[in-house]
JSON list of C-alpha atoms in Angstrom, two decimals:
[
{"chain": "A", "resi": 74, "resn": "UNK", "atom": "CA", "xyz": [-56.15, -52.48, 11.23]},
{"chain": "A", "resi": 75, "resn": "UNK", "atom": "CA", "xyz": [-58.76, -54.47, 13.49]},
{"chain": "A", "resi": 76, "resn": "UNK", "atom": "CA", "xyz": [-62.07, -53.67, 12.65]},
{"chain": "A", "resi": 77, "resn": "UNK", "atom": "CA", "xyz": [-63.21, -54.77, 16.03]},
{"chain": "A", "resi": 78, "resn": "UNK", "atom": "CA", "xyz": [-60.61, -52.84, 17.73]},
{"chain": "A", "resi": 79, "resn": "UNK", "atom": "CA", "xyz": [-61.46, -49.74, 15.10]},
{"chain": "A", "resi": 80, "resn": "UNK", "atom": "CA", "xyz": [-65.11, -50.08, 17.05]},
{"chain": "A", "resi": 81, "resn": "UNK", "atom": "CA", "xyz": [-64.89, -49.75, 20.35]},
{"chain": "A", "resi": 82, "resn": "UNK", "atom": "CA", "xyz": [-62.35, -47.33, 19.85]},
{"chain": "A", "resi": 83, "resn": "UNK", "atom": "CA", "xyz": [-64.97, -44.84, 17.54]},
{"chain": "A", "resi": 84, "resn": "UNK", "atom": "CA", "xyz": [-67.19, -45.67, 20.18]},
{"chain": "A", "resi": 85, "resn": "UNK", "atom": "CA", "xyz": [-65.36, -44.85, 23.37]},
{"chain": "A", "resi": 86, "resn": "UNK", "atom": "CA", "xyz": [-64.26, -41.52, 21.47]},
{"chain": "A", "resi": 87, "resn": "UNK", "atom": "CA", "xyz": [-67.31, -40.15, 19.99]},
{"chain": "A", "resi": 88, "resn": "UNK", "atom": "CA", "xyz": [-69.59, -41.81, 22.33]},
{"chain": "A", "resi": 89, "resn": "UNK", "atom": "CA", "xyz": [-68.60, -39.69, 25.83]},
{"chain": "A", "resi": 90, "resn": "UNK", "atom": "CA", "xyz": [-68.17, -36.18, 26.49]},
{"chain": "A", "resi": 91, "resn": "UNK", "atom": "CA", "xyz": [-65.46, -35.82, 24.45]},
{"chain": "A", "resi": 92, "resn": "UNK", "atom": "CA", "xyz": [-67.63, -36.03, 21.26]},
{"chain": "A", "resi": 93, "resn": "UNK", "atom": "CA", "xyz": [-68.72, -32.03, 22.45]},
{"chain": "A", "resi": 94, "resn": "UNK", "atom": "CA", "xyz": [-65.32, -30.91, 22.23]},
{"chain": "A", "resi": 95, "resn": "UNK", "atom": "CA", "xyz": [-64.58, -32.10, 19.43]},
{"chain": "A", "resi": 96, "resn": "UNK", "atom": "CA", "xyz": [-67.54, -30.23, 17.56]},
{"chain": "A", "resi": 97, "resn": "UNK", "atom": "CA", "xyz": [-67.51, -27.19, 19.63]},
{"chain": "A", "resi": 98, "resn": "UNK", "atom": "CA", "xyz": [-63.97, -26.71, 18.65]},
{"chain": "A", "resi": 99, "resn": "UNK", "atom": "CA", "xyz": [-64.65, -26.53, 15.00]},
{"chain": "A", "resi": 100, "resn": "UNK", "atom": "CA", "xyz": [-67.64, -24.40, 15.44]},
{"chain": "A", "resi": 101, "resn": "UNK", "atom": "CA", "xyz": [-65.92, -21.75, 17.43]},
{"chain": "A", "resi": 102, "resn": "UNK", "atom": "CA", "xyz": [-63.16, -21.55, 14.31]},
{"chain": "A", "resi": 103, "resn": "UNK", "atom": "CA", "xyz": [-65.36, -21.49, 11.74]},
{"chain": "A", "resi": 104, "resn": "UNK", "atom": "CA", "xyz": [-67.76, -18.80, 13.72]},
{"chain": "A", "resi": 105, "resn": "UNK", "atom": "CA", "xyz": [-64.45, -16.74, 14.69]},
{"chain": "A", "resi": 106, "resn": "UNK", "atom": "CA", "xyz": [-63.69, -17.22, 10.97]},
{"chain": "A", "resi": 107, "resn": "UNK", "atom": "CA", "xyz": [-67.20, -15.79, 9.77]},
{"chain": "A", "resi": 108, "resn": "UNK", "atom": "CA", "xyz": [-66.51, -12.67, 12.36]},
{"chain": "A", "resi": 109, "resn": "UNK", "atom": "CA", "xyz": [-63.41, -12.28, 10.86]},
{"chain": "A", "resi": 110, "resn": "UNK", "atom": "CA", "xyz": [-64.62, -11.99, 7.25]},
{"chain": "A", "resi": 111, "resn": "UNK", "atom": "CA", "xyz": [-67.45, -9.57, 8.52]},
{"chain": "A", "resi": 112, "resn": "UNK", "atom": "CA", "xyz": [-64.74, -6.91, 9.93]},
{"chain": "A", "resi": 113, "resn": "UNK", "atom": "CA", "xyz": [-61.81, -7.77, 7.50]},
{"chain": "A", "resi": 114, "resn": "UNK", "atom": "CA", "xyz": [-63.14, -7.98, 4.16]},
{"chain": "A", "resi": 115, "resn": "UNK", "atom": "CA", "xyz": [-61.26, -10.75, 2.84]},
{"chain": "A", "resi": 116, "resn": "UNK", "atom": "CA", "xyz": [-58.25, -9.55, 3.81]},
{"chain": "A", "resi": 117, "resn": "UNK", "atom": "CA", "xyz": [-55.29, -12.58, 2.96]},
{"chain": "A", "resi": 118, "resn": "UNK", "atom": "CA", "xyz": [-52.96, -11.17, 4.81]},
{"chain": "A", "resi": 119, "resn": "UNK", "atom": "CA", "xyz": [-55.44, -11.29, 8.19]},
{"chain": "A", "resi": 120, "resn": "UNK", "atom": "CA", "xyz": [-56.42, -14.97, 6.73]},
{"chain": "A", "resi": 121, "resn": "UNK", "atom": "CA", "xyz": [-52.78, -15.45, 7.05]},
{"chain": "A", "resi": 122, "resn": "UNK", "atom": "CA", "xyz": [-52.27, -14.82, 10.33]},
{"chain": "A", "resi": 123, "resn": "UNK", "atom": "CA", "xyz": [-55.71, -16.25, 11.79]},
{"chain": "A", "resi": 124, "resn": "UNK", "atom": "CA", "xyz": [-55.27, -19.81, 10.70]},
{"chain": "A", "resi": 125, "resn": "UNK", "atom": "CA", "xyz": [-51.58, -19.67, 11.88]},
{"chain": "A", "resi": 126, "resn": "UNK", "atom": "CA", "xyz": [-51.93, -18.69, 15.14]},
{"chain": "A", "resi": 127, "resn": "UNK", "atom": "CA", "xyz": [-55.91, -19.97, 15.49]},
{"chain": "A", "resi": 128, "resn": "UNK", "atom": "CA", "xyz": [-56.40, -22.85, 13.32]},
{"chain": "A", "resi": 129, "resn": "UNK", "atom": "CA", "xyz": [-52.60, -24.47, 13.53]},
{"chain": "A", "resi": 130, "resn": "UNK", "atom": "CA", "xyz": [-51.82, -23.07, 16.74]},
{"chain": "A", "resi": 131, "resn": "UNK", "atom": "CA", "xyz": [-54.49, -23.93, 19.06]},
{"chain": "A", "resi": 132, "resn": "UNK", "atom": "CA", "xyz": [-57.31, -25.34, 17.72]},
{"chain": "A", "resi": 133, "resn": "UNK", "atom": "CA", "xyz": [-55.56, -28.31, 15.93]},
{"chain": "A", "resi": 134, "resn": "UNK", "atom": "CA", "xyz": [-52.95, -29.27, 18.92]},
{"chain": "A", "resi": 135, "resn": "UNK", "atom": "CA", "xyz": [-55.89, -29.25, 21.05]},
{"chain": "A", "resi": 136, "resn": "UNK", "atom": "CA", "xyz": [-58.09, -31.69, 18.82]},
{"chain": "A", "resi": 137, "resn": "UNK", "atom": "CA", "xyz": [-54.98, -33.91, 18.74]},
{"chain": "A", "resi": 138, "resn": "UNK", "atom": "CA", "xyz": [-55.20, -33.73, 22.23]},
{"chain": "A", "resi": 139, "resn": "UNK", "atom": "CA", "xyz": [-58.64, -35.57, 22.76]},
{"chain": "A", "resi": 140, "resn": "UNK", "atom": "CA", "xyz": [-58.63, -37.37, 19.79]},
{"chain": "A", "resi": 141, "resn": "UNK", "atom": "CA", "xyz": [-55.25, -38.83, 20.41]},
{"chain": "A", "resi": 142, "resn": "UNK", "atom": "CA", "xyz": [-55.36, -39.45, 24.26]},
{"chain": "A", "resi": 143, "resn": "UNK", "atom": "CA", "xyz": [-58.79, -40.34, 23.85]},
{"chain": "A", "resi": 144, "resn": "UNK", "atom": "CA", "xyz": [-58.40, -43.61, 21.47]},
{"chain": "A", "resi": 145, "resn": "UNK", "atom": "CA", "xyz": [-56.35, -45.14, 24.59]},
{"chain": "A", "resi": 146, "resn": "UNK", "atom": "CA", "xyz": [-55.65, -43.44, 27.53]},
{"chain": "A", "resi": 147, "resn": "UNK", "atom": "CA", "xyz": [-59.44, -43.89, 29.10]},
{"chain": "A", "resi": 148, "resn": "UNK", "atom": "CA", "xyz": [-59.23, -47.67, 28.71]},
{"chain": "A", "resi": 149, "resn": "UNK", "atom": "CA", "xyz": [-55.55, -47.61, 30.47]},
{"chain": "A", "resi": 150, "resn": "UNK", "atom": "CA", "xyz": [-57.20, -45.39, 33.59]},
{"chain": "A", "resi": 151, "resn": "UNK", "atom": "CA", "xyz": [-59.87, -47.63, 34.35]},
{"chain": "A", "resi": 152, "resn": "UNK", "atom": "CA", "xyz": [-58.14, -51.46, 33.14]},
{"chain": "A", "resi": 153, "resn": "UNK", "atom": "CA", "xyz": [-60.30, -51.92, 30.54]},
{"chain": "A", "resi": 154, "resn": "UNK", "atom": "CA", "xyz": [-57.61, -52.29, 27.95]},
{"chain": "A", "resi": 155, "resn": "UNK", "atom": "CA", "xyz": [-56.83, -55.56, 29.89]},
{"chain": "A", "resi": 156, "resn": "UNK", "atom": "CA", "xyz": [-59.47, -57.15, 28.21]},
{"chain": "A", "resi": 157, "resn": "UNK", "atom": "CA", "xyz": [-58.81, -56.22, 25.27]},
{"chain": "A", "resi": 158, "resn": "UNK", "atom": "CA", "xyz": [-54.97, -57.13, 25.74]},
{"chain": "A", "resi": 159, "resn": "UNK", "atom": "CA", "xyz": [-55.73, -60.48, 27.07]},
{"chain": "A", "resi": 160, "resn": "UNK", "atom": "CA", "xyz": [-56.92, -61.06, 23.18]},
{"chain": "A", "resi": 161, "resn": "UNK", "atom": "CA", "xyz": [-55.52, -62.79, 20.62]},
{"chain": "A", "resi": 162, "resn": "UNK", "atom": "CA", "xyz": [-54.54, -59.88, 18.45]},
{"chain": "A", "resi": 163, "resn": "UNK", "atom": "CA", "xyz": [-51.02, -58.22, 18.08]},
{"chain": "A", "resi": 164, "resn": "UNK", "atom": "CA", "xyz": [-50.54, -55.23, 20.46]},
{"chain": "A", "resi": 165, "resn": "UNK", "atom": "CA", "xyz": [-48.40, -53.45, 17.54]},
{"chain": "A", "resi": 166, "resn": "UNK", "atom": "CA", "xyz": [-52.06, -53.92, 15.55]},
{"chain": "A", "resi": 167, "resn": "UNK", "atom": "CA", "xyz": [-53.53, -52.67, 18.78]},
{"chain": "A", "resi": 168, "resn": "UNK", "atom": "CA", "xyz": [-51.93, -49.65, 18.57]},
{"chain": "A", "resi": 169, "resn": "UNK", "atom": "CA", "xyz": [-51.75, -49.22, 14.65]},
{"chain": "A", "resi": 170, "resn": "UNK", "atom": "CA", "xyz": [-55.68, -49.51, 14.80]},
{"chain": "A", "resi": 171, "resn": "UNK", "atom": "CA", "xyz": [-55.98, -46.91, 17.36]},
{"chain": "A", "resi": 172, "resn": "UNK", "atom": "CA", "xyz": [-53.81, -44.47, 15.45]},
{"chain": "A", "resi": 173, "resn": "UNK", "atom": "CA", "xyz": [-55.74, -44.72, 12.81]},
{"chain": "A", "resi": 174, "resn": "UNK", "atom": "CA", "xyz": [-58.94, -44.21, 14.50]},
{"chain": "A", "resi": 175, "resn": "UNK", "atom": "CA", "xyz": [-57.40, -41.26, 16.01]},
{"chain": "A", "resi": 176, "resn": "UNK", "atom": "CA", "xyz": [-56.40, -39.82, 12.56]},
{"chain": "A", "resi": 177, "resn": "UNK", "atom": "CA", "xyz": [-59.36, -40.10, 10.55]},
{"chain": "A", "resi": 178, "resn": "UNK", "atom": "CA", "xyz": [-61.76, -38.69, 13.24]},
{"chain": "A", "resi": 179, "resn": "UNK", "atom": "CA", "xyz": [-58.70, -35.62, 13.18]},
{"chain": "A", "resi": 180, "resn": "UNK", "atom": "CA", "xyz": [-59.21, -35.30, 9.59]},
{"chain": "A", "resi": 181, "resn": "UNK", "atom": "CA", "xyz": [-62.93, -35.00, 9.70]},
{"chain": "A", "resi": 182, "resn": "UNK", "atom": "CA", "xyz": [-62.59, -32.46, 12.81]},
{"chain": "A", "resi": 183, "resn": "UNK", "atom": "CA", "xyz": [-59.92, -30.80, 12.06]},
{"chain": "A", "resi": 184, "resn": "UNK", "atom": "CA", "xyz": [-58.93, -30.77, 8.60]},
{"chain": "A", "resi": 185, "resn": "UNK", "atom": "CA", "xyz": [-62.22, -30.26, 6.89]},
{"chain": "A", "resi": 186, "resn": "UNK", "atom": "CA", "xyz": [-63.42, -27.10, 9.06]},
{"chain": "A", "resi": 187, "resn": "UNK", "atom": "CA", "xyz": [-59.58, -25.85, 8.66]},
{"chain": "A", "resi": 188, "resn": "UNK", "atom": "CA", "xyz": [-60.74, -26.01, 4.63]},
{"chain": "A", "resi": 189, "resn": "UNK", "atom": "CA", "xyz": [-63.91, -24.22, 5.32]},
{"chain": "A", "resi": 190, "resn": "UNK", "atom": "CA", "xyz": [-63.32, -21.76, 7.68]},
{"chain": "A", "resi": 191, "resn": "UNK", "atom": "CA", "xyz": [-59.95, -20.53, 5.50]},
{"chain": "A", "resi": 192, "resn": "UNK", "atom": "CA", "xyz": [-62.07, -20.72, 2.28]},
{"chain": "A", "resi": 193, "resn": "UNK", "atom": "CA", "xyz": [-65.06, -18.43, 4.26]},
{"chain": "A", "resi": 194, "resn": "UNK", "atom": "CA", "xyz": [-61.96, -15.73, 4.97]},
{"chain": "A", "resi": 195, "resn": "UNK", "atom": "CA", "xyz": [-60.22, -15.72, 1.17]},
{"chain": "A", "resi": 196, "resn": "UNK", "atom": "CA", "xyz": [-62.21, -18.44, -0.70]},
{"chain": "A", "resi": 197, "resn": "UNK", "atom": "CA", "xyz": [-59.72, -20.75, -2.41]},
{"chain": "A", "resi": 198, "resn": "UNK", "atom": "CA", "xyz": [-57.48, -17.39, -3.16]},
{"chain": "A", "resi": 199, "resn": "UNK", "atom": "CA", "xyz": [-53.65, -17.87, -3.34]},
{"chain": "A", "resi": 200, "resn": "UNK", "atom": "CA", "xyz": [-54.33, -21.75, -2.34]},
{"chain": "A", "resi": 201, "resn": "UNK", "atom": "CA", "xyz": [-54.93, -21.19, 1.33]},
{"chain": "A", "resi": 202, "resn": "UNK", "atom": "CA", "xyz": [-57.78, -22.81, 2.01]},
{"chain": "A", "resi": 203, "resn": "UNK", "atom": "CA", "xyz": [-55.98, -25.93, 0.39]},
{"chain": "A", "resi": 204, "resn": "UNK", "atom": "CA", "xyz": [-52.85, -25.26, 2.04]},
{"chain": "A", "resi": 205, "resn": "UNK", "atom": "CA", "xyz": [-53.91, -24.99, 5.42]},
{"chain": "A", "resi": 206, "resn": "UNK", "atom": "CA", "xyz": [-56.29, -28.21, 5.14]},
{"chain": "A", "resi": 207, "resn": "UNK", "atom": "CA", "xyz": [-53.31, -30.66, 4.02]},
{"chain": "A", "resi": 208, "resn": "UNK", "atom": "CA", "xyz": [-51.12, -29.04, 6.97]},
{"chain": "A", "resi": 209, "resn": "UNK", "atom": "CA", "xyz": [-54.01, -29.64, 9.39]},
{"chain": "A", "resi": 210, "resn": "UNK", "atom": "CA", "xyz": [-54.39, -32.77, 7.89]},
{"chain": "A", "resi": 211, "resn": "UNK", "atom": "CA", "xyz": [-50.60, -34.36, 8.12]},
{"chain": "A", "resi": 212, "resn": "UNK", "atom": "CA", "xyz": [-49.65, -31.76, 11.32]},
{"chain": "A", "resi": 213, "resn": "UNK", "atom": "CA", "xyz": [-52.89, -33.96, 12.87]},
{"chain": "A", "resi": 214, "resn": "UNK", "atom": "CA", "xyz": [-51.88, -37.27, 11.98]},
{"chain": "A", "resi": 215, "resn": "UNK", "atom": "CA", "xyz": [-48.62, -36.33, 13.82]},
{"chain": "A", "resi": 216, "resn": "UNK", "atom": "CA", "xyz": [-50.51, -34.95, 17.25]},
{"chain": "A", "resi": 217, "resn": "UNK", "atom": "CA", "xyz": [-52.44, -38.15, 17.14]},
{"chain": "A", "resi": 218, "resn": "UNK", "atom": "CA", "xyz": [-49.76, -40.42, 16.91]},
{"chain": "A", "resi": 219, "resn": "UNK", "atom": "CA", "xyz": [-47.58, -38.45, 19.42]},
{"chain": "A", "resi": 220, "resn": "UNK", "atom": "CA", "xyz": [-50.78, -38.17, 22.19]},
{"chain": "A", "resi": 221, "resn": "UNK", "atom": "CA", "xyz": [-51.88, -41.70, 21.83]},
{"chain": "A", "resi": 222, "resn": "UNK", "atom": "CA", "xyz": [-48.25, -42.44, 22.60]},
{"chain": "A", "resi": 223, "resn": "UNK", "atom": "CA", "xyz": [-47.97, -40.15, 25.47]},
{"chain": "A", "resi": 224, "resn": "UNK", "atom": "CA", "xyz": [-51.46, -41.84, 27.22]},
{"chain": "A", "resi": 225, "resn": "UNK", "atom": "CA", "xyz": [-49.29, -45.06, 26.56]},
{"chain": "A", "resi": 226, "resn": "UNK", "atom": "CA", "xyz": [-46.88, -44.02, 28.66]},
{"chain": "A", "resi": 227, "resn": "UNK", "atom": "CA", "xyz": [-48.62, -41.85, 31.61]},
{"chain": "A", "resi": 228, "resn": "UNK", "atom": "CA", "xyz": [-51.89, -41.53, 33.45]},
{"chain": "A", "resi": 229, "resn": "UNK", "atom": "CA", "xyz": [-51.22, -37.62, 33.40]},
{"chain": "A", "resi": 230, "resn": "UNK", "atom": "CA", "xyz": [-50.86, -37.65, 29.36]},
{"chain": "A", "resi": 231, "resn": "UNK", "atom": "CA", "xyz": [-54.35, -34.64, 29.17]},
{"chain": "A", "resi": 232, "resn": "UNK", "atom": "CA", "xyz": [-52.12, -32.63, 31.87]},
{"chain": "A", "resi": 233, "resn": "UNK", "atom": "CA", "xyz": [-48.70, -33.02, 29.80]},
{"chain": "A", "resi": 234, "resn": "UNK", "atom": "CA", "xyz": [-50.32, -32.91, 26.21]},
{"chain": "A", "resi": 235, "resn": "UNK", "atom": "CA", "xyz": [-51.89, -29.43, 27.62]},
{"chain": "A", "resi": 236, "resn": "UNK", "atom": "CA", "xyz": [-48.57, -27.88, 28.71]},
{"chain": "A", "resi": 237, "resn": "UNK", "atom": "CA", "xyz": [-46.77, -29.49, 25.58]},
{"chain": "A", "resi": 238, "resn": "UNK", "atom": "CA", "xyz": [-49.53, -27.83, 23.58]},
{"chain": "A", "resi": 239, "resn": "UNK", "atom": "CA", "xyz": [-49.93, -24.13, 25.14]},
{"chain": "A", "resi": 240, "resn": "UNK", "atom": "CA", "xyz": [-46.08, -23.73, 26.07]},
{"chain": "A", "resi": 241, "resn": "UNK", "atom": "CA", "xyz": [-44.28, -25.69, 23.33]},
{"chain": "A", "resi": 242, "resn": "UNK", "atom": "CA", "xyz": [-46.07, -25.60, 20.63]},
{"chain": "A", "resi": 243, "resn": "UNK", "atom": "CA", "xyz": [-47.88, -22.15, 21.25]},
{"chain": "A", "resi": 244, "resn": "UNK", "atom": "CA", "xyz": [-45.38, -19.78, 22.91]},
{"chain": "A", "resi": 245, "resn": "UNK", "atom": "CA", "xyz": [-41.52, -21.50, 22.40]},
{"chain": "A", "resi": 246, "resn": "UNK", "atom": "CA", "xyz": [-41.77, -22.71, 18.96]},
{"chain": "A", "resi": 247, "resn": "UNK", "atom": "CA", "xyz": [-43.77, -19.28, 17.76]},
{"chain": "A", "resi": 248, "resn": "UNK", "atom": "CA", "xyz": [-41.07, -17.18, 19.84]},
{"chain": "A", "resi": 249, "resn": "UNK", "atom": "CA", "xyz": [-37.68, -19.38, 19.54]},
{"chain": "A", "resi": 250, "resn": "UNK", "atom": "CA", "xyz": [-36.47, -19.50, 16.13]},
{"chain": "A", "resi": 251, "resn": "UNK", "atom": "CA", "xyz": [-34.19, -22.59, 17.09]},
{"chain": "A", "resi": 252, "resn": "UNK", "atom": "CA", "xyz": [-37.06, -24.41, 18.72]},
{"chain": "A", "resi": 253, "resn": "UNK", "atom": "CA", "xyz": [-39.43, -24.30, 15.61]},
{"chain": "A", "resi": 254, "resn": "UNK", "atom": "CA", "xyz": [-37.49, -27.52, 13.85]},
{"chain": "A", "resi": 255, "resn": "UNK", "atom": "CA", "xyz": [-38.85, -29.40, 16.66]},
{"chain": "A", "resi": 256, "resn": "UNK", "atom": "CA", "xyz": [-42.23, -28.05, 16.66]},
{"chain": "A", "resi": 257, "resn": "UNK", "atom": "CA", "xyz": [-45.05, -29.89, 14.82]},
{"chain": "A", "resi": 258, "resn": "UNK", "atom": "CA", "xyz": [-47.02, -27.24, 13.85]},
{"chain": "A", "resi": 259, "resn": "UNK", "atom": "CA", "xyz": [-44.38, -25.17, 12.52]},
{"chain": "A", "resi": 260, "resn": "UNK", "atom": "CA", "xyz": [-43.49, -28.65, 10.31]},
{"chain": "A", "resi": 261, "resn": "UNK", "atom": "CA", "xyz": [-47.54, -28.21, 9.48]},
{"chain": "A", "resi": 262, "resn": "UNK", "atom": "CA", "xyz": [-47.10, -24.92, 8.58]},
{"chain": "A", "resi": 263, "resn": "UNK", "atom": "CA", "xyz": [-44.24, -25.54, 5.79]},
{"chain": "A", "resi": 264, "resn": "UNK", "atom": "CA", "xyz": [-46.41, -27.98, 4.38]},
{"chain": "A", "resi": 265, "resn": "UNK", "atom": "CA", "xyz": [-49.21, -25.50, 4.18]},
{"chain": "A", "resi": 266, "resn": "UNK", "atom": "CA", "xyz": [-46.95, -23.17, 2.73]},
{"chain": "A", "resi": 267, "resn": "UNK", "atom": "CA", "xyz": [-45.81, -25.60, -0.13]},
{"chain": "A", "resi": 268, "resn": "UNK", "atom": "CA", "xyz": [-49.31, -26.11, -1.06]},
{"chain": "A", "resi": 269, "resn": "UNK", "atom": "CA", "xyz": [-50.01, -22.00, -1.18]},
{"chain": "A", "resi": 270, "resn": "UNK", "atom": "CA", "xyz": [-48.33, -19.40, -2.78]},
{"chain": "A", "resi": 271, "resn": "UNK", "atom": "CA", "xyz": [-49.72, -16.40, -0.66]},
{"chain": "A", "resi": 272, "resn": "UNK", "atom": "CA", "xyz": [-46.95, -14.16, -0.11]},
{"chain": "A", "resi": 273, "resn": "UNK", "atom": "CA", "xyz": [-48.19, -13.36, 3.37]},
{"chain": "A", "resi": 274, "resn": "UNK", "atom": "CA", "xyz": [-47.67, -17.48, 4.31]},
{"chain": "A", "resi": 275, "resn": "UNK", "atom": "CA", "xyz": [-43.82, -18.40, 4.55]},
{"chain": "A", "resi": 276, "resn": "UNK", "atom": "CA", "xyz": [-41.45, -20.91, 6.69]},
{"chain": "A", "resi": 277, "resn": "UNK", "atom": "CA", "xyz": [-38.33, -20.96, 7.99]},
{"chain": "A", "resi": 278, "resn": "UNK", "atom": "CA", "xyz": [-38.01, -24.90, 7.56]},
{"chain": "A", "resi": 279, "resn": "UNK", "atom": "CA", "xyz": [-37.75, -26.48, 4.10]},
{"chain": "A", "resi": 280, "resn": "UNK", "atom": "CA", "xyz": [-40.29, -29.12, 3.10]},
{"chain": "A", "resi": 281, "resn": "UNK", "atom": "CA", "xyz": [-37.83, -31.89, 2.89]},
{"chain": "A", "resi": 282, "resn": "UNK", "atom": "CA", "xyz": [-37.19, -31.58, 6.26]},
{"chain": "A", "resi": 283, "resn": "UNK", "atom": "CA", "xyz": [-40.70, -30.78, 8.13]},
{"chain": "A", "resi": 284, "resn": "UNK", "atom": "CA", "xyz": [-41.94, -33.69, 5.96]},
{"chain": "A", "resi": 285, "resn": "UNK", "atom": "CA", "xyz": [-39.25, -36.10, 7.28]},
{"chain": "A", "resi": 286, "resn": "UNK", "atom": "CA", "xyz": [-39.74, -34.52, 10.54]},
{"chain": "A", "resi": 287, "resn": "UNK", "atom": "CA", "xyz": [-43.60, -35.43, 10.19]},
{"chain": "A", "resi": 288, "resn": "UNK", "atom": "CA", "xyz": [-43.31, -39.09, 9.29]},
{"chain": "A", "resi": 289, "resn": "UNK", "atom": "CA", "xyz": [-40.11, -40.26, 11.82]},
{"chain": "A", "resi": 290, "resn": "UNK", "atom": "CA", "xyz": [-42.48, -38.27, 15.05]},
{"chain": "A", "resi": 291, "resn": "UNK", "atom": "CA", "xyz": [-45.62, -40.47, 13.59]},
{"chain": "A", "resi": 292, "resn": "UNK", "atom": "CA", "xyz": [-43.88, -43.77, 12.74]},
{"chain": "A", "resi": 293, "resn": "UNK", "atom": "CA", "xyz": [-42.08, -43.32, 15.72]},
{"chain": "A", "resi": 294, "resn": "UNK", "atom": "CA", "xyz": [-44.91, -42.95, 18.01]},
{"chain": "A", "resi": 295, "resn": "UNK", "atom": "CA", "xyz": [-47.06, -45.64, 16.72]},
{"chain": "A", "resi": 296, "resn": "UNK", "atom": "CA", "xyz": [-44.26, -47.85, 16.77]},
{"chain": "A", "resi": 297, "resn": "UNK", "atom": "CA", "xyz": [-43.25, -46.69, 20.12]},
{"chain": "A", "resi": 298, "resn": "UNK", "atom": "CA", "xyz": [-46.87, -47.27, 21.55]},
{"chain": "A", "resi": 299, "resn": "UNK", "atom": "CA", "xyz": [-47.14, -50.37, 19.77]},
{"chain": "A", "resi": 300, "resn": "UNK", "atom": "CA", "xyz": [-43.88, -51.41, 21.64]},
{"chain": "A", "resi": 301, "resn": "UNK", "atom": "CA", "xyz": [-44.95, -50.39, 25.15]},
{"chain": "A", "resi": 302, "resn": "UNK", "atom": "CA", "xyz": [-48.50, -51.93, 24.83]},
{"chain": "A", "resi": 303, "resn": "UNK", "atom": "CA", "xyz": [-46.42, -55.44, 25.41]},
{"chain": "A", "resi": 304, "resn": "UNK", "atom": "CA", "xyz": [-45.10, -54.65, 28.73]},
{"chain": "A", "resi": 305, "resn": "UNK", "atom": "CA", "xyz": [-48.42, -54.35, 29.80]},
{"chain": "A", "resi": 306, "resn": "UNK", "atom": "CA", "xyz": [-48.95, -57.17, 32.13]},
{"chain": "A", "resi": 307, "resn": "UNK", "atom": "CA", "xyz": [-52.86, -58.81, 32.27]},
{"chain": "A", "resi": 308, "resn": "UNK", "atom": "CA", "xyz": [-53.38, -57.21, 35.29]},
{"chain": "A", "resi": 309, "resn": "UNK", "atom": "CA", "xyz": [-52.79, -54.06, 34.03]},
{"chain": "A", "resi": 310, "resn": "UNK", "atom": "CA", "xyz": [-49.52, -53.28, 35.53]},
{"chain": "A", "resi": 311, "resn": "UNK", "atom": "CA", "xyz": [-46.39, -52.44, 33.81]}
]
């Protein structure tokens, strides 16, 4: 990791407008969350299904979204990154550092509201609270590996990352039973339901694989990124 790198990238991502969407996101779960408690009483199985379909399902591919894009993409649209490719430093390291960036702002959007709006539904009953936070956790560490590599690769990564997200990840791999080994927050929610032993939470995927699934998708990605950062002429071409 480059701490200099590490910089500019917090800056560029928390610094613009994208710094409001990643809080208002959050606040809207954990508000929806509070509703929820008010008319559901702590109901686990209504937990359940809420940070499935809310939480995992939208909220978290869409703060991959601008977190992952964000880290990169920006400086590719207007040639910035060709100063900071023109640099002495390793474009793999380039890429590793933005990943990284990318994660740790997902865990502190993402993950930690995940933790507290499940706990404000059930508390820390059956483990869900805990559950759901680790799959936000490695499910976003995937989405920001995959969307850094996808503004890598296009200038229309926020357009493709959206349909990926709403169509993929929120109708065909909720809807397609075949479709959910592929589907990274189906993989997020087996690891959720390893961590919890609510009867209402269950998978269709074994841990062995969504976790294998999980690491290839982010090692892949970075490594992919990392890869495709050298054909990147000084001029900003590829």
């Amino acid at each position: 990791m480059n701490a200099v790198i590490a910089g500019i990238s917090y800056r560029a991502l928390l610094g613009r407008r994208r710094i409001w969407l990643l809080v208002l996101l959050p606040v809207v779960l954990i508000a929806l969350a509070v509703l929820l408690r008010m008319i559901s009483s702590g109901s686990e199985r209504i937990a359940v299904e809420f940070m499935q379909k809310f939480a995992l399902g939208t909220i978290l591919p869409l703060l991959g979204l601008i977190a992952g894009t964000g880290v990169i993409a920006p400086e590719i649209d207007d040639g910035t990154i060709v100063h900071l490719l023109s640099k002495p430093i390793s474009r793999p390291v380039v890429a590793q550092t933005k990943f990284l960036v990318a994660s740790s702002v997902l865990a502190l959007f993402a993950a930690v509201p995940t933790l507290v709006a499940a706990y404000l539904l059930v508390g820390f009953e059956s483990g869900i609270a805990y559950g759901f936070a680790v799959g936000a956790l490695v499910g976003g560490v995937a989405y920001a590996a995959l969307f850094m590599l996808l503004g890598v690769l296009t200038r229309h990564a926020v357009t493709i990352g959206i349909a990926y997200a709403l169509i993929w990840e929120g109708v065909v791999g909720n809807f397609v039973p075949g479709a959910r080994r592929y589907s990274i927050q189906q993989w997020a929610q087996t690891v959720a339901d390893q961590v919890s032993s609510s009867s209402f939470l269950s998978s269709d995927l074994t841990i062995g694989f969504a976790a294998t699934a999980l690491l290839l998708v982010t090692a892949g990605a970075v490594l992919w990124a990392g890869q495709r950062l050298r054909s990147f002429s000084l001029t900003g071409d590829e």
